[in-house]
Amino acid sequence: MLLLAGQRLSLSTDVALARRALEIADQKLSLIQATDVLAVRRQLAVEIASLDAVPKLDLNGIVLKLSAMANQVNTLPLKGDLDQPEWGRSASETEEPTESGSLQMVGRVLLDDLGKLVRIRKVDQTRAPKLEDAQRFLAYEKLRLQLVAAQLAVLRQRPDLYQDSLKQARAGLSDYFAPDDRVDGFAASLESLMARQLVVDLPDVSGSMILLRQVIEKRTLSE
């Protein structure tokens, strides 16, 4: 059972099964009333406590969150989607000046038109161009694929690929998507996921096995 505990912990990082194996080993050793065996049980207690202190990872929860976010990608607005219509001219601005209109009125109208033209040009210069259909498709698919790649990284417990995928998703969000509450919320979720751990440092549980082997060797030599 001690060998099984070490194998499960080193090969599959299965903390729960490793802990259970140590408990079973301790139960079996409790039937032997000997000082040397008591030392093994003392070490087992230390190792079980160290396994209890290992942070529990909710990898399934991370995968489900990424899957839900991938399904939400198409609901996010792209740059240019939320822009207001261009400045239009009011009915009063399109009316022909009457014969009774003064030169001062004509000058005021020209100045108003010039002011509106300047405003329109400023809006056009600051407004992000609306993406074409092919660009829209690629923007959505690129973001979705990064989320899928992050899911695979979780399943393979590859924190490097996980972080890289989420960073690329975050960059794509800034490059192609409009500043909007939905996009901001999506970005916040990405930041939260980037802070999640995929792996933890596991304790060494080989001490009890070493002690038990020493006990067996001594008893074999003494016989």
Coordinates of N, CA and C in Angstrom, one line a residue, residues 57-134:
L57 N -7.4 21.4 -6.2 CA -7.5 22.0 -7.5 C -8.9 21.6 -8.1
D58 N -9.6 22.6 -8.6 CA -10.9 22.3 -9.3 C -10.6 22.4 -10.8
L59 N -9.9 21.5 -11.3 CA -9.6 21.5 -12.8 C -10.9 21.4 -13.6
N60 N -11.8 20.6 -13.2 CA -13.1 20.4 -13.9 C -13.8 21.8 -14.0
G61 N -13.8 22.5 -12.9 CA -14.4 23.8 -12.8 C -13.8 24.8 -13.8
I62 N -12.5 24.7 -13.9 CA -11.8 25.6 -14.9 C -12.2 25.3 -16.3
V63 N -12.2 24.0 -16.6 CA -12.6 23.6 -18.0 C -14.0 24.0 -18.3
L64 N -14.9 23.8 -17.3 CA -16.3 24.2 -17.6 C -16.5 25.7 -17.8
K65 N -15.7 26.5 -17.0 CA -15.8 27.9 -17.2 C -15.3 28.3 -18.6
L66 N -14.2 27.7 -19.0 CA -13.6 28.0 -20.3 C -14.6 27.6 -21.4
S67 N -15.3 26.5 -21.2 CA -16.2 26.1 -22.2 C -17.4 27.0 -22.3
A68 N -17.9 27.5 -21.2 CA -19.0 28.5 -21.2 C -18.6 29.8 -21.8
M69 N -17.4 30.2 -21.6 CA -16.9 31.4 -22.2 C -16.7 31.3 -23.7
A70 N -16.3 30.1 -24.2 CA -16.2 29.9 -25.6 C -17.5 30.0 -26.3
N71 N -18.6 29.6 -25.6 CA -19.9 29.6 -26.2 C -20.5 31.1 -26.2
Q72 N -19.8 32.0 -25.4 CA -20.3 33.4 -25.3 C -19.6 34.3 -26.3
V73 N -18.6 33.7 -27.0 CA -17.7 34.6 -27.9 C -18.5 35.4 -28.9
N74 N -19.5 34.7 -29.5 CA -20.2 35.4 -30.6 C -21.2 36.5 -30.1
T75 N -21.3 36.6 -28.8 CA -22.2 37.6 -28.3 C -21.4 38.9 -28.0
L76 N -20.1 38.9 -28.2 CA -19.3 40.1 -27.9 C -19.2 41.0 -29.1
P77 N -19.4 42.3 -28.9 CA -19.3 43.2 -30.0 C -17.9 43.5 -30.5
L78 N -17.7 43.5 -31.8 CA -16.4 43.8 -32.4 C -16.2 45.3 -32.5
K79 N -15.0 45.8 -32.8 CA -14.8 47.2 -33.0 C -15.6 47.7 -34.2
G80 N -16.2 48.8 -34.0 CA -17.1 49.4 -35.0 C -18.5 49.0 -34.9
D81 N -18.9 48.0 -34.2 CA -20.3 47.6 -34.1 C -21.1 48.5 -33.3
L82 N -20.5 49.2 -32.3 CA -21.3 50.1 -31.4 C -21.2 51.6 -31.8
D83 N -20.6 51.9 -32.9 CA -20.5 53.3 -33.3 C -21.8 53.9 -33.7
Q84 N -22.1 55.2 -33.4 CA -23.3 55.8 -33.7 C -23.3 56.2 -35.2
P85 N -24.4 56.5 -35.8 CA -24.5 56.9 -37.2 C -23.7 58.2 -37.4
E86 N -23.3 58.4 -38.6 CA -22.6 59.7 -38.9 C -23.5 60.9 -38.7
W87 N -22.8 62.0 -38.5 CA -23.5 63.2 -38.3 C -24.4 63.5 -39.5
G88 N -25.6 63.9 -39.2 CA -26.5 64.3 -40.3 C -26.9 65.7 -40.2
R89 N -27.4 66.2 -41.3 CA -27.8 67.6 -41.3 C -29.2 67.7 -41.0
S90 N -29.6 68.7 -40.2 CA -31.0 68.8 -39.9 C -31.8 69.5 -41.0
A91 N -33.1 69.5 -40.9 CA -33.9 70.1 -42.0 C -33.6 71.5 -42.1
S92 N -33.4 72.2 -41.0 CA -33.2 73.7 -41.1 C -31.9 74.0 -41.8
E93 N -30.9 73.0 -41.8 CA -29.6 73.3 -42.4 C -29.7 73.1 -43.9
T94 N -30.7 72.3 -44.4 CA -30.8 72.1 -45.8 C -31.7 73.0 -46.5
E95 N -32.3 73.9 -45.7 CA -33.2 74.9 -46.4 C -32.5 75.9 -47.1
E96 N -33.0 76.3 -48.3 CA -32.4 77.3 -49.1 C -32.6 78.7 -48.4
P97 N -31.6 79.5 -48.4 CA -31.8 80.9 -47.8 C -32.8 81.7 -48.6
T98 N -33.6 82.4 -47.9 CA -34.6 83.2 -48.6 C -34.0 84.5 -49.1
E99 N -34.7 85.2 -49.9 CA -34.2 86.5 -50.4 C -34.1 87.5 -49.3
S100 N -34.8 87.4 -48.3 CA -34.7 88.3 -47.2 C -33.6 88.0 -46.2
G101 N -32.9 86.9 -46.5 CA -31.8 86.5 -45.6 C -30.7 87.5 -45.8
S102 N -30.0 87.8 -44.7 CA -28.9 88.8 -44.7 C -27.6 88.1 -44.9
L103 N -26.6 88.8 -45.3 CA -25.2 88.2 -45.4 C -24.7 87.7 -44.1
Q104 N -25.2 88.2 -43.0 CA -24.7 87.7 -41.7 C -25.3 86.4 -41.5
M105 N -26.5 86.1 -41.9 CA -27.2 84.8 -41.7 C -26.4 83.8 -42.5
V106 N -26.1 84.1 -43.8 CA -25.4 83.2 -44.7 C -24.0 82.8 -44.1
G107 N -23.4 83.8 -43.5 CA -22.1 83.6 -42.9 C -22.2 82.7 -41.7
R108 N -23.2 82.8 -40.9 CA -23.4 82.0 -39.8 C -23.7 80.5 -40.2
V109 N -24.5 80.4 -41.2 CA -24.7 79.0 -41.7 C -23.5 78.3 -42.2
L110 N -22.6 79.1 -42.9 CA -21.4 78.5 -43.4 C -20.5 78.1 -42.3
L111 N -20.4 79.0 -41.3 CA -19.6 78.6 -40.1 C -20.1 77.4 -39.4
D112 N -21.5 77.3 -39.3 CA -22.1 76.1 -38.7 C -21.7 74.8 -39.5
D113 N -21.8 74.9 -40.8 CA -21.5 73.8 -41.7 C -20.0 73.4 -41.5
L114 N -19.2 74.4 -41.4 CA -17.8 74.1 -41.3 C -17.5 73.4 -40.0
G115 N -18.2 73.9 -38.9 CA -18.0 73.3 -37.6 C -18.4 71.8 -37.6
K116 N -19.6 71.5 -38.2 CA -20.1 70.2 -38.3 C -19.1 69.3 -39.1
L117 N -18.5 69.9 -40.2 CA -17.6 69.1 -41.0 C -16.4 68.7 -40.2
V118 N -15.9 69.6 -39.3 CA -14.7 69.4 -38.5 C -15.1 68.2 -37.5
R119 N -16.3 68.3 -36.9 CA -16.7 67.3 -36.0 C -16.8 65.9 -36.6
I120 N -17.4 65.9 -37.8 CA -17.5 64.6 -38.6 C -16.1 64.0 -38.8
R121 N -15.2 64.9 -39.2 CA -13.8 64.4 -39.5 C -13.2 63.8 -38.3
K122 N -13.4 64.5 -37.1 CA -12.8 64.0 -35.9 C -13.4 62.7 -35.5
V123 N -14.7 62.5 -35.7 CA -15.3 61.2 -35.4 C -14.8 60.1 -36.3
D124 N -14.7 60.4 -37.6 CA -14.2 59.4 -38.5 C -12.8 59.0 -38.2
Q125 N -12.0 60.0 -37.8 CA -10.6 59.7 -37.5 C -10.4 58.8 -36.2
T126 N -11.3 59.0 -35.2 CA -11.1 58.3 -34.0 C -11.9 57.0 -34.0
R127 N -12.9 56.9 -34.9 CA -13.7 55.7 -34.9 C -13.0 54.5 -35.5
A128 N -13.0 53.3 -34.9 CA -12.4 52.2 -35.4 C -13.2 51.7 -36.6
P129 N -12.5 51.3 -37.7 CA -13.2 50.8 -38.9 C -13.9 49.5 -38.6
K130 N -15.1 49.4 -39.1 CA -15.9 48.2 -38.9 C -15.2 47.0 -39.7
L131 N -15.1 45.9 -39.0 CA -14.4 44.8 -39.6 C -15.3 44.1 -40.7
E132 N -14.6 43.6 -41.7 CA -15.3 42.9 -42.8 C -15.8 41.5 -42.3
D133 N -16.6 40.9 -43.1 CA -17.2 39.6 -42.6 C -16.1 38.6 -42.4
A134 N -15.1 38.5 -43.3 CA -14.0 37.5 -43.1 C -13.2 37.9 -41.8

